[in-house]
Amino acid sequence: MDNLESAFERITVTDENDNQLVTTTTTYHKSKGAVAANVSITGLASSNNGANRMKLPLQKLAAANSSKALAASIAKVTLASQAARDHPSDENQPQAHGHRRTLTESAIYAQPSTPKQWHLGMFEIGKPLGKGKFGRVYLAKERSSGFVCALKVLHKNEIQQGKVEKQVRREIEIQSHLAHPNVLRLFGHFHDAKRIFLILEFAGKGELYKHLRREQRFPEWKAAQYIAQMASALKYLHKKHVMHRDIKPENILVGIHGDIKISDFGWSVHAPNNRRNTMCGTLDYLPPEMLRGGGKDNFYTEAVDLWSLGVLTYEFLVGEAPFEDTQVMTQRKIMRGEFTVPSFVSSEAKDLIRKLLVLDPEKRIALEDVEKHPWIIKHCAKGGERAYNRTSGDKIRSSSERES
Ligand code: ATP
Ligand code: MG
């Protein structure tokens, strides 16, 4: 993967602060040309017996070498997200598990010493999963391992025209070094003359935003479990000095087990940065310190994600963001920290929201304390990191809290 990263580096300018894309030095001549011809949007029915494609089992990614000997080995494969949940810190090693699916397809396991050189011909492309501002995402299957993933296709000219080379590079650089069950994995990337391809973990249940709109608002147990997972993911990111800066339901995907995956690292940074000039989309999740004037001196920290977590908690429980209004009014309300929580929200949940939506970034509740907060404890058997662990099963939702 390091090789690929350095290859990708070569297609853009090396100066982080320069927005211009200068030259293209493609290093993967082999993969050009022939590749495009190999691919057709045929769907992945063959591995699926006509069942719902979105329920295709995720398999261990062949993170490394695809030598024939390895490819021929038959392995028992665990759903990747399941394995990640059992072993959040390791690289999704296959695990014995009640939900394990034994597949007779070959699977190859990580060979860290031999970085994989991906190209499009290695993937069977399936149905489109969605369309973003800069490209499309397809369900895909790595041919040699049968590993199911999402392939995000970005067009270089659009990235250039949109002046988002930096964001794309950031997304790749940051996301490829992250491995947490609630952070969407980026397994690798490659490019051809016109496109950049991101090999992403497939999130079988799609966008959280759509679930929220469909359900209008989440029951408290579900909101609490999602927030616990978010806290766990953010704790992991902040430990790695990554701030996400764009936490909102649109940037959260849902895995086949209903566990959530933070995605969209385009805005995330390792160091404080100024986003004001390029601000776009909704203001609802922006913390006061990012709205405040002060130009280049405007400095903010990981605590921006805590504010957004508060907005998220509110939106999960209420169905709309706390500062939702006209642009001017939203901005004003954020700056003043003005919001009201409807009476149907429990007092524990209100308490957490109030401890997150604090104007002074320093005074916001810490992620460790979010995980220990009474509202989280009440709805998650063993706190944040265990909230989605199957072994704690039904204890996750206490029967009195269960909806329906
Ligand atoms: P933007 O261009 O603003 O980032 P976006 O996040 O919607 O918008 P993409 O990240 O390109 O754009 O994704 C487009 C859509 O494809 C998503 O909204 C989602 O529905 C779907 N999608 C993206 N990645 C995955 C994935 N890994 N698994 C499943 N579906 C995905
Ligand atoms: Mg996106």
Short mmCIF file of C-alpha atoms and ligand atoms in Angstrom, two decimals:
data_model
loop_
_atom_site.label_atom_id
_atom_site.label_comp_id
_atom_site.label_asym_id
_atom_site.label_seq_id
_atom_site.Cartn_x
_atom_site.Cartn_y
_atom_site.Cartn_z
CA MET A 1 0.00 0.00 0.00
CA ASP A 2 2.90 2.27 0.66
CA ASN A 3 3.97 1.87 -2.92
CA LEU A 4 0.57 2.84 -4.11
CA GLU A 5 0.52 5.80 -1.87
CA SER A 6 3.80 7.03 -3.18
CA ALA A 7 2.55 6.41 -6.69
CA PHE A 8 -0.47 8.51 -5.96
CA GLU A 9 1.75 11.17 -4.48
CA ARG A 10 3.37 11.48 -7.82
CA ILE A 11 0.23 12.55 -9.56
CA THR A 12 -0.10 15.67 -7.49
CA VAL A 13 2.11 18.47 -6.44
CA THR A 14 4.14 17.80 -3.36
CA ASP A 15 3.44 21.17 -1.79
CA GLU A 16 0.47 20.82 0.57
CA ASN A 17 -0.34 24.50 0.27
CA ASP A 18 -0.42 24.66 -3.45
CA ASN A 19 -3.78 23.90 -4.95
CA GLN A 20 -2.52 23.24 -8.42
CA LEU A 21 -2.24 19.82 -9.89
CA VAL A 22 0.88 19.92 -11.95
CA THR A 23 1.91 16.73 -13.55
CA THR A 24 0.89 13.17 -13.91
CA THR A 25 3.54 10.51 -13.64
CA THR A 26 1.66 7.30 -13.88
CA THR A 27 3.67 4.41 -12.61
CA TYR A 28 1.20 1.67 -13.39
CA HIS A 29 1.53 1.37 -17.13
CA LYS A 30 0.74 -2.29 -16.90
CA SER A 31 -2.70 -1.65 -15.56
CA LYS A 32 -3.69 0.94 -18.09
CA GLY A 33 -5.69 0.20 -21.18
CA ALA A 34 -6.42 -3.44 -20.73
CA VAL A 35 -8.02 -2.74 -17.45
CA ALA A 36 -10.95 -0.70 -18.59
CA ALA A 37 -11.90 -3.29 -21.14
CA ASN A 38 -12.03 -5.97 -18.51
CA VAL A 39 -14.64 -4.27 -16.47
CA SER A 40 -18.32 -4.31 -16.97
CA ILE A 41 -21.12 -3.28 -14.70
CA THR A 42 -22.51 -6.74 -14.46
CA GLY A 43 -23.49 -7.09 -10.85
CA LEU A 44 -22.23 -9.73 -8.53
CA ALA A 45 -25.06 -12.19 -8.72
CA SER A 46 -22.78 -15.13 -9.31
CA SER A 47 -21.52 -15.11 -5.76
CA ASN A 48 -24.90 -14.40 -4.42
CA ASN A 49 -27.48 -16.81 -5.77
CA GLY A 50 -29.73 -13.93 -6.62
CA ALA A 51 -30.22 -12.87 -3.04
CA ASN A 52 -30.13 -9.26 -2.01
CA ARG A 53 -26.76 -8.03 -3.08
CA MET A 54 -26.46 -5.70 -0.20
CA LYS A 55 -26.31 -8.74 2.02
CA LEU A 56 -23.26 -10.18 0.36
CA PRO A 57 -20.88 -11.31 3.05
CA LEU A 58 -17.85 -9.20 3.52
CA GLN A 59 -14.69 -11.13 3.40
CA LYS A 60 -11.25 -10.66 4.64
CA LEU A 61 -9.48 -8.37 2.30
CA ALA A 62 -6.52 -9.67 0.51
CA ALA A 63 -4.41 -6.88 1.84
CA ALA A 64 -1.26 -8.01 0.23
CA ASN A 65 0.09 -10.49 -2.22
CA SER A 66 -2.08 -12.28 -4.69
CA SER A 67 0.34 -15.00 -5.67
CA LYS A 68 -1.41 -18.01 -7.16
CA ALA A 69 -0.30 -20.26 -4.34
CA LEU A 70 -1.90 -18.03 -1.81
CA ALA A 71 -4.95 -17.43 -3.89
CA ALA A 72 -5.52 -21.14 -4.14
CA SER A 73 -5.71 -21.59 -0.42
CA ILE A 74 -9.23 -22.09 0.79
CA ALA A 75 -10.08 -20.33 3.96
CA LYS A 76 -12.91 -19.88 6.32
CA VAL A 77 -13.89 -16.30 6.24
CA THR A 78 -15.55 -14.15 8.81
CA LEU A 79 -17.52 -11.07 7.99
CA ALA A 80 -14.94 -8.36 8.13
CA SER A 81 -16.98 -6.09 10.30
CA GLN A 82 -17.68 -8.94 12.68
CA ALA A 83 -14.04 -9.76 13.02
CA ALA A 84 -13.19 -6.14 13.51
CA ARG A 85 -15.70 -6.01 16.29
CA ASP A 86 -14.20 -9.00 18.03
CA HIS A 87 -10.69 -7.70 17.60
CA PRO A 88 -10.95 -3.99 17.12
CA SER A 89 -7.26 -3.45 17.07
CA ASP A 90 -6.08 -6.17 14.75
CA GLU A 91 -6.51 -6.37 11.02
CA ASN A 92 -9.76 -8.30 10.92
CA GLN A 93 -8.27 -11.69 11.48
CA PRO A 94 -10.83 -14.37 10.85
CA GLN A 95 -12.52 -15.52 14.00
CA ALA A 96 -14.57 -18.47 15.06
CA HIS A 97 -18.00 -17.01 15.56
CA GLY A 98 -21.69 -17.78 15.54
CA HIS A 99 -22.24 -15.61 12.50
CA ARG A 100 -19.26 -16.84 10.64
CA ARG A 101 -19.88 -17.86 7.11
CA THR A 102 -17.75 -20.56 5.71
CA LEU A 103 -17.02 -19.82 2.13
CA THR A 104 -15.41 -22.05 -0.35
CA GLU A 105 -13.90 -19.13 -2.13
CA SER A 106 -10.25 -18.49 -1.80
CA ALA A 107 -9.08 -15.83 0.52
CA ILE A 108 -5.67 -14.52 1.13
CA TYR A 109 -4.43 -12.89 4.21
CA ALA A 110 -2.23 -9.99 4.95
CA GLN A 111 1.38 -10.32 3.95
CA PRO A 112 2.65 -7.01 5.23
CA SER A 113 6.02 -7.39 3.59
CA THR A 114 4.62 -7.55 0.08
CA PRO A 115 2.49 -4.52 -0.76
CA LYS A 116 -0.33 -5.14 -3.16
CA GLN A 117 -0.30 -3.42 -6.49
CA TRP A 118 -3.94 -3.04 -7.33
CA HIS A 119 -5.46 -2.39 -10.69
CA LEU A 120 -8.98 -2.29 -12.01
CA GLY A 121 -8.79 -5.65 -13.72
CA MET A 122 -8.53 -7.28 -10.31
CA PHE A 123 -12.09 -6.26 -9.51
CA GLU A 124 -15.46 -7.38 -10.71
CA ILE A 125 -17.66 -4.31 -10.61
CA GLY A 126 -21.22 -4.59 -9.34
CA LYS A 127 -24.12 -2.27 -8.88
CA PRO A 128 -23.67 1.42 -8.18
CA LEU A 129 -23.96 2.18 -4.46
CA GLY A 130 -24.18 5.91 -4.74
CA LYS A 131 -22.94 9.08 -6.26
CA GLY A 132 -21.04 11.84 -4.54
CA LYS A 133 -19.90 15.26 -5.68
CA PHE A 134 -16.76 13.76 -7.17
CA GLY A 135 -17.50 10.38 -8.57
CA ARG A 136 -19.39 7.21 -8.01
CA VAL A 137 -19.18 4.28 -5.68
CA TYR A 138 -19.71 0.71 -6.86
CA LEU A 139 -20.07 -2.59 -5.13
CA ALA A 140 -17.04 -4.60 -6.18
CA LYS A 141 -15.39 -7.93 -5.66
CA GLU A 142 -11.70 -8.58 -5.68
CA ARG A 143 -11.45 -11.48 -8.12
CA SER A 144 -8.71 -13.57 -6.57
CA SER A 145 -10.00 -13.51 -2.99
CA GLY A 146 -13.70 -12.92 -3.58
CA PHE A 147 -13.47 -10.06 -1.12
CA VAL A 148 -16.43 -7.73 -1.40
CA CYS A 149 -15.74 -4.04 -1.08
CA ALA A 150 -16.89 -0.65 -2.29
CA LEU A 151 -14.89 0.93 -5.08
CA LYS A 152 -15.01 4.70 -5.19
CA VAL A 153 -14.14 6.11 -8.57
CA LEU A 154 -12.92 9.69 -8.74
CA HIS A 155 -12.23 11.46 -12.00
CA LYS A 156 -8.95 13.31 -11.96
CA ASN A 157 -10.23 16.16 -14.11
CA GLU A 158 -13.19 16.74 -11.79
CA ILE A 159 -10.97 16.66 -8.74
CA GLN A 160 -8.74 19.17 -10.42
CA GLN A 161 -11.61 21.40 -11.52
CA GLY A 162 -13.15 21.21 -8.06
CA LYS A 163 -9.78 22.09 -6.52
CA VAL A 164 -10.08 19.26 -4.06
CA GLU A 165 -6.78 17.48 -4.73
CA LYS A 166 -5.71 18.28 -1.22
CA GLN A 167 -8.84 16.86 0.32
CA VAL A 168 -8.60 13.68 -1.73
CA ARG A 169 -4.98 13.22 -0.77
CA ARG A 170 -5.87 13.86 2.84
CA GLU A 171 -8.71 11.38 2.68
CA ILE A 172 -6.37 8.74 1.30
CA GLU A 173 -3.41 9.47 3.51
CA ILE A 174 -5.39 9.63 6.69
CA GLN A 175 -8.00 6.96 6.11
CA SER A 176 -5.55 4.33 4.89
CA HIS A 177 -3.76 4.43 8.24
CA LEU A 178 -6.88 3.91 10.31
CA ALA A 179 -8.27 0.61 11.51
CA HIS A 180 -11.21 0.74 13.89
CA PRO A 181 -14.55 -1.08 13.70
CA ASN A 182 -16.42 2.23 13.56
CA VAL A 183 -14.20 3.91 11.01
CA LEU A 184 -14.73 2.98 7.36
CA ARG A 185 -11.61 1.19 6.21
CA LEU A 186 -9.69 2.29 3.18
CA PHE A 187 -7.82 -0.82 2.09
CA GLY A 188 -5.90 0.66 -0.76
CA HIS A 189 -6.03 2.80 -3.84
CA PHE A 190 -4.76 2.93 -7.39
CA HIS A 191 -5.24 5.04 -10.45
CA ASP A 192 -5.20 5.01 -14.20
CA ALA A 193 -4.77 7.90 -16.58
CA LYS A 194 -8.12 9.46 -15.82
CA ARG A 195 -9.36 8.08 -12.54
CA ILE A 196 -8.45 7.40 -8.96
CA PHE A 197 -9.93 4.32 -7.29
CA LEU A 198 -10.40 3.93 -3.56
CA ILE A 199 -10.89 0.41 -2.23
CA LEU A 200 -13.26 0.92 0.67
CA GLU A 201 -14.91 -1.29 3.22
CA PHE A 202 -18.45 -2.03 2.03
CA ALA A 203 -21.07 -0.64 4.40
CA GLY A 204 -24.01 -2.93 3.67
CA LYS A 205 -26.76 -0.81 5.15
CA GLY A 206 -25.83 2.44 3.48
CA GLU A 207 -26.15 5.93 4.82
CA LEU A 208 -27.17 6.58 8.40
CA TYR A 209 -28.81 9.76 7.18
CA LYS A 210 -31.35 7.75 5.22
CA HIS A 211 -32.13 5.55 8.23
CA LEU A 212 -32.67 8.65 10.34
CA ARG A 213 -34.98 10.24 7.77
CA ARG A 214 -36.93 7.02 7.45
CA GLU A 215 -37.32 6.56 11.21
CA GLN A 216 -37.63 10.32 11.80
CA ARG A 217 -35.77 9.92 15.06
CA PHE A 218 -34.06 7.05 16.82
CA PRO A 219 -35.25 5.46 20.05
CA GLU A 220 -32.95 6.30 22.95
CA TRP A 221 -31.31 2.88 23.11
CA LYS A 222 -30.34 3.08 19.45
CA ALA A 223 -29.14 6.67 19.65
CA ALA A 224 -27.07 5.80 22.73
CA GLN A 225 -25.45 2.83 21.03
CA TYR A 226 -24.61 4.92 17.98
CA ILE A 227 -23.17 7.69 20.13
CA ALA A 228 -21.12 5.15 22.08
CA GLN A 229 -19.69 3.85 18.82
CA MET A 230 -19.01 7.39 17.65
CA ALA A 231 -17.24 8.18 20.93
CA SER A 232 -15.14 5.06 20.57
CA ALA A 233 -14.22 5.97 16.98
CA LEU A 234 -13.45 9.59 17.86
CA LYS A 235 -11.32 8.52 20.80
CA TYR A 236 -9.33 6.37 18.41
CA LEU A 237 -9.01 9.19 15.87
CA HIS A 238 -8.01 11.78 18.44
CA LYS A 239 -5.42 9.43 19.89
CA LYS A 240 -3.95 9.44 16.40
CA HIS A 241 -4.24 13.23 16.33
CA VAL A 242 -6.84 13.16 13.61
CA MET A 243 -9.80 15.48 13.91
CA HIS A 244 -12.64 14.60 11.65
CA ARG A 245 -14.24 18.06 11.49
CA ASP A 246 -17.20 16.94 9.45
CA ILE A 247 -19.21 14.70 11.75
CA LYS A 248 -22.84 14.53 10.60
CA PRO A 249 -25.30 11.76 9.67
CA GLU A 250 -24.46 12.16 5.97
CA ASN A 251 -20.90 11.07 6.70
CA ILE A 252 -21.77 7.99 8.67
CA LEU A 253 -22.42 4.65 7.00
CA VAL A 254 -24.03 1.58 8.49
CA GLY A 255 -22.47 -1.88 8.34
CA ILE A 256 -24.42 -5.10 7.76
CA HIS A 257 -24.71 -5.63 11.51
CA GLY A 258 -26.05 -2.16 12.09
CA ASP A 259 -22.76 -0.88 13.44
CA ILE A 260 -21.79 2.57 12.28
CA LYS A 261 -18.75 3.61 10.28
CA ILE A 262 -17.42 7.12 10.11
CA SER A 263 -16.46 8.00 6.55
CA ASP A 264 -15.53 11.04 4.54
CA PHE A 265 -12.14 12.06 5.76
CA GLY A 266 -11.86 14.80 3.17
CA TRP A 267 -12.00 17.50 5.79
CA SER A 268 -10.05 15.77 8.47
CA VAL A 269 -6.61 16.97 9.39
CA HIS A 270 -3.70 16.08 11.55
CA ALA A 271 -3.06 19.64 12.57
CA PRO A 272 -5.29 22.65 13.02
CA ASN A 273 -6.26 24.19 9.75
CA ASN A 274 -8.59 26.80 8.48
CA ARG A 275 -11.66 25.66 6.72
CA ARG A 276 -13.54 28.93 6.58
CA ASN A 277 -12.59 29.81 3.03
CA THR A 278 -13.84 26.54 1.70
CA MET A 279 -16.82 26.00 3.93
CA CYS A 280 -19.68 24.31 2.19
CA GLY A 281 -22.75 22.31 3.00
CA THR A 282 -24.72 22.56 6.21
CA LEU A 283 -23.78 24.90 9.02
CA ASP A 284 -25.72 22.85 11.52
CA TYR A 285 -22.75 20.84 12.76
CA LEU A 286 -20.19 23.62 12.87
CA PRO A 287 -18.90 24.46 16.33
CA PRO A 288 -18.78 28.09 17.43
CA GLU A 289 -14.99 28.22 17.32
CA MET A 290 -15.03 27.36 13.62
CA LEU A 291 -17.69 29.97 12.87
CA ARG A 292 -16.00 32.70 14.82
CA GLY A 293 -14.04 35.33 12.96
CA GLY A 294 -10.32 35.64 13.34
CA GLY A 295 -9.08 34.62 9.93
CA LYS A 296 -5.93 32.59 9.88
CA ASP A 297 -5.43 32.92 13.61
CA ASN A 298 -8.64 31.05 14.18
CA PHE A 299 -7.37 28.01 15.96
CA TYR A 300 -9.31 24.99 16.98
CA THR A 301 -8.71 21.55 18.38
CA GLU A 302 -10.14 18.04 18.48
CA ALA A 303 -12.92 19.49 20.66
CA VAL A 304 -14.66 20.51 17.39
CA ASP A 305 -15.69 16.86 17.06
CA LEU A 306 -17.17 16.91 20.58
CA TRP A 307 -19.48 19.75 19.64
CA SER A 308 -20.53 17.90 16.50
CA LEU A 309 -21.11 14.79 18.60
CA GLY A 310 -23.51 16.85 20.69
CA VAL A 311 -25.34 18.02 17.58
CA LEU A 312 -25.46 14.42 16.38
CA THR A 313 -26.87 13.17 19.70
CA TYR A 314 -29.54 15.83 19.51
CA GLU A 315 -30.42 15.09 15.88
CA PHE A 316 -30.61 11.32 16.55
CA LEU A 317 -33.08 11.87 19.39
CA VAL A 318 -35.09 14.79 18.04
CA GLY A 319 -34.93 14.22 14.29
CA GLU A 320 -33.54 17.64 13.50
CA ALA A 321 -30.40 19.53 14.41
CA PRO A 322 -30.50 21.80 17.49
CA PHE A 323 -29.67 25.02 15.63
CA GLU A 324 -31.68 24.37 12.48
CA ASP A 325 -32.94 27.66 11.05
CA THR A 326 -32.07 30.10 8.29
CA GLN A 327 -28.31 30.40 7.69
CA VAL A 328 -28.05 33.66 9.59
CA MET A 329 -30.13 32.43 12.50
CA THR A 330 -28.32 29.08 12.68
CA GLN A 331 -25.04 30.92 12.89
CA ARG A 332 -26.36 33.24 15.57
CA LYS A 333 -27.78 30.40 17.62
CA ILE A 334 -24.54 28.42 17.43
CA MET A 335 -22.50 31.43 18.53
CA ARG A 336 -24.79 31.83 21.53
CA GLY A 337 -25.18 28.13 22.20
CA GLU A 338 -28.95 28.60 22.08
CA PHE A 339 -31.03 25.46 21.83
CA THR A 340 -33.90 23.73 23.56
CA VAL A 341 -34.34 20.01 24.03
CA PRO A 342 -37.93 18.73 23.65
CA SER A 343 -39.49 17.18 26.73
CA PHE A 344 -39.71 13.68 25.21
CA VAL A 345 -35.92 13.40 25.47
CA SER A 346 -34.81 11.72 28.70
CA SER A 347 -33.05 13.77 31.33
CA GLU A 348 -29.89 11.62 31.01
CA ALA A 349 -29.71 12.30 27.28
CA LYS A 350 -30.35 16.00 27.84
CA ASP A 351 -27.52 16.04 30.33
CA LEU A 352 -25.07 14.57 27.83
CA ILE A 353 -26.17 16.96 25.08
CA ARG A 354 -25.69 19.90 27.44
CA LYS A 355 -22.21 18.68 28.35
CA LEU A 356 -21.20 18.41 24.70
CA LEU A 357 -22.76 21.60 23.34
CA VAL A 358 -20.64 23.88 25.48
CA LEU A 359 -19.35 27.08 23.86
CA ASP A 360 -15.93 26.83 25.46
CA PRO A 361 -14.17 23.93 23.70
CA GLU A 362 -12.08 23.23 26.79
CA LYS A 363 -15.14 22.66 28.92
CA ARG A 364 -16.79 20.03 26.77
CA ILE A 365 -17.10 16.58 28.29
CA ALA A 366 -14.16 14.32 27.37
CA LEU A 367 -14.75 11.24 25.21
CA GLU A 368 -13.78 8.92 28.07
CA ASP A 369 -16.51 10.52 30.13
CA VAL A 370 -19.00 10.28 27.26
CA GLU A 371 -18.44 6.52 27.35
CA LYS A 372 -19.03 6.52 31.10
CA HIS A 373 -22.01 8.83 30.98
CA PRO A 374 -25.16 7.43 32.68
CA TRP A 375 -27.15 7.64 29.44
CA ILE A 376 -24.57 5.54 27.59
CA ILE A 377 -24.16 3.09 30.47
CA LYS A 378 -27.92 2.67 30.70
CA HIS A 379 -28.25 1.61 27.07
CA CYS A 380 -24.94 -0.07 26.37
CA ALA A 381 -24.08 -3.15 28.33
CA LYS A 382 -20.39 -2.47 28.77
CA GLY A 383 -19.96 1.10 27.65
CA GLY A 384 -18.93 2.39 24.28
CA GLU A 385 -16.53 -0.09 22.85
CA ARG A 386 -18.58 -3.12 23.76
CA ALA A 387 -21.91 -1.68 22.77
CA TYR A 388 -22.07 -3.64 19.56
CA ASN A 389 -20.37 -6.76 20.74
CA ARG A 390 -22.53 -9.75 19.98
CA THR A 391 -21.24 -11.67 22.96
CA SER A 392 -23.05 -9.21 25.17
CA GLY A 393 -26.05 -9.82 22.94
CA ASP A 394 -29.43 -8.91 24.27
CA LYS A 395 -28.04 -7.06 27.23
CA ILE A 396 -27.40 -4.26 24.78
CA ARG A 397 -30.99 -3.15 24.91
CA SER A 398 -32.65 -3.63 28.22
CA SER A 399 -36.09 -5.09 27.62
CA SER A 400 -37.81 -2.09 29.14
CA GLU A 401 -36.13 0.17 26.59
CA ARG A 402 -36.84 -1.93 23.59
CA GLU A 403 -39.15 -0.34 21.07
CA SER A 404 -42.12 -1.92 19.35
P1 ATP B 1 -19.52 13.87 -1.13
O1 ATP B 1 -19.16 13.91 -2.56
O2 ATP B 1 -20.02 15.14 -0.61
O3 ATP B 1 -18.47 13.24 -0.29
P2 ATP B 1 -20.92 11.50 -0.61
O4 ATP B 1 -20.23 11.26 0.68
O5 ATP B 1 -22.37 11.16 -0.65
O6 ATP B 1 -20.81 12.96 -1.07
P3 ATP B 1 -19.38 9.45 -1.80
O7 ATP B 1 -18.52 9.30 -0.59
O8 ATP B 1 -18.76 9.47 -3.12
O9 ATP B 1 -20.18 10.76 -1.75
O10 ATP B 1 -20.48 8.32 -1.75
C1 ATP B 1 -21.62 8.37 -2.54
C2 ATP B 1 -22.66 7.46 -1.95
O11 ATP B 1 -22.29 6.11 -2.16
C3 ATP B 1 -22.81 7.59 -0.45
O12 ATP B 1 -23.70 8.60 -0.12
C4 ATP B 1 -23.31 6.20 -0.06
O13 ATP B 1 -24.69 6.10 -0.25
C5 ATP B 1 -22.61 5.32 -1.05
N1 ATP B 1 -21.38 4.78 -0.50
C6 ATP B 1 -20.19 5.39 -0.44
N2 ATP B 1 -19.26 4.63 0.13
C7 ATP B 1 -19.87 3.48 0.46
C8 ATP B 1 -19.44 2.26 1.11
N3 ATP B 1 -18.19 2.12 1.50
N4 ATP B 1 -20.34 1.29 1.30
C9 ATP B 1 -21.61 1.46 0.90
N5 ATP B 1 -22.09 2.56 0.29
C10 ATP B 1 -21.23 3.57 0.07
MG MG B 2 -18.35 11.56 0.72
#
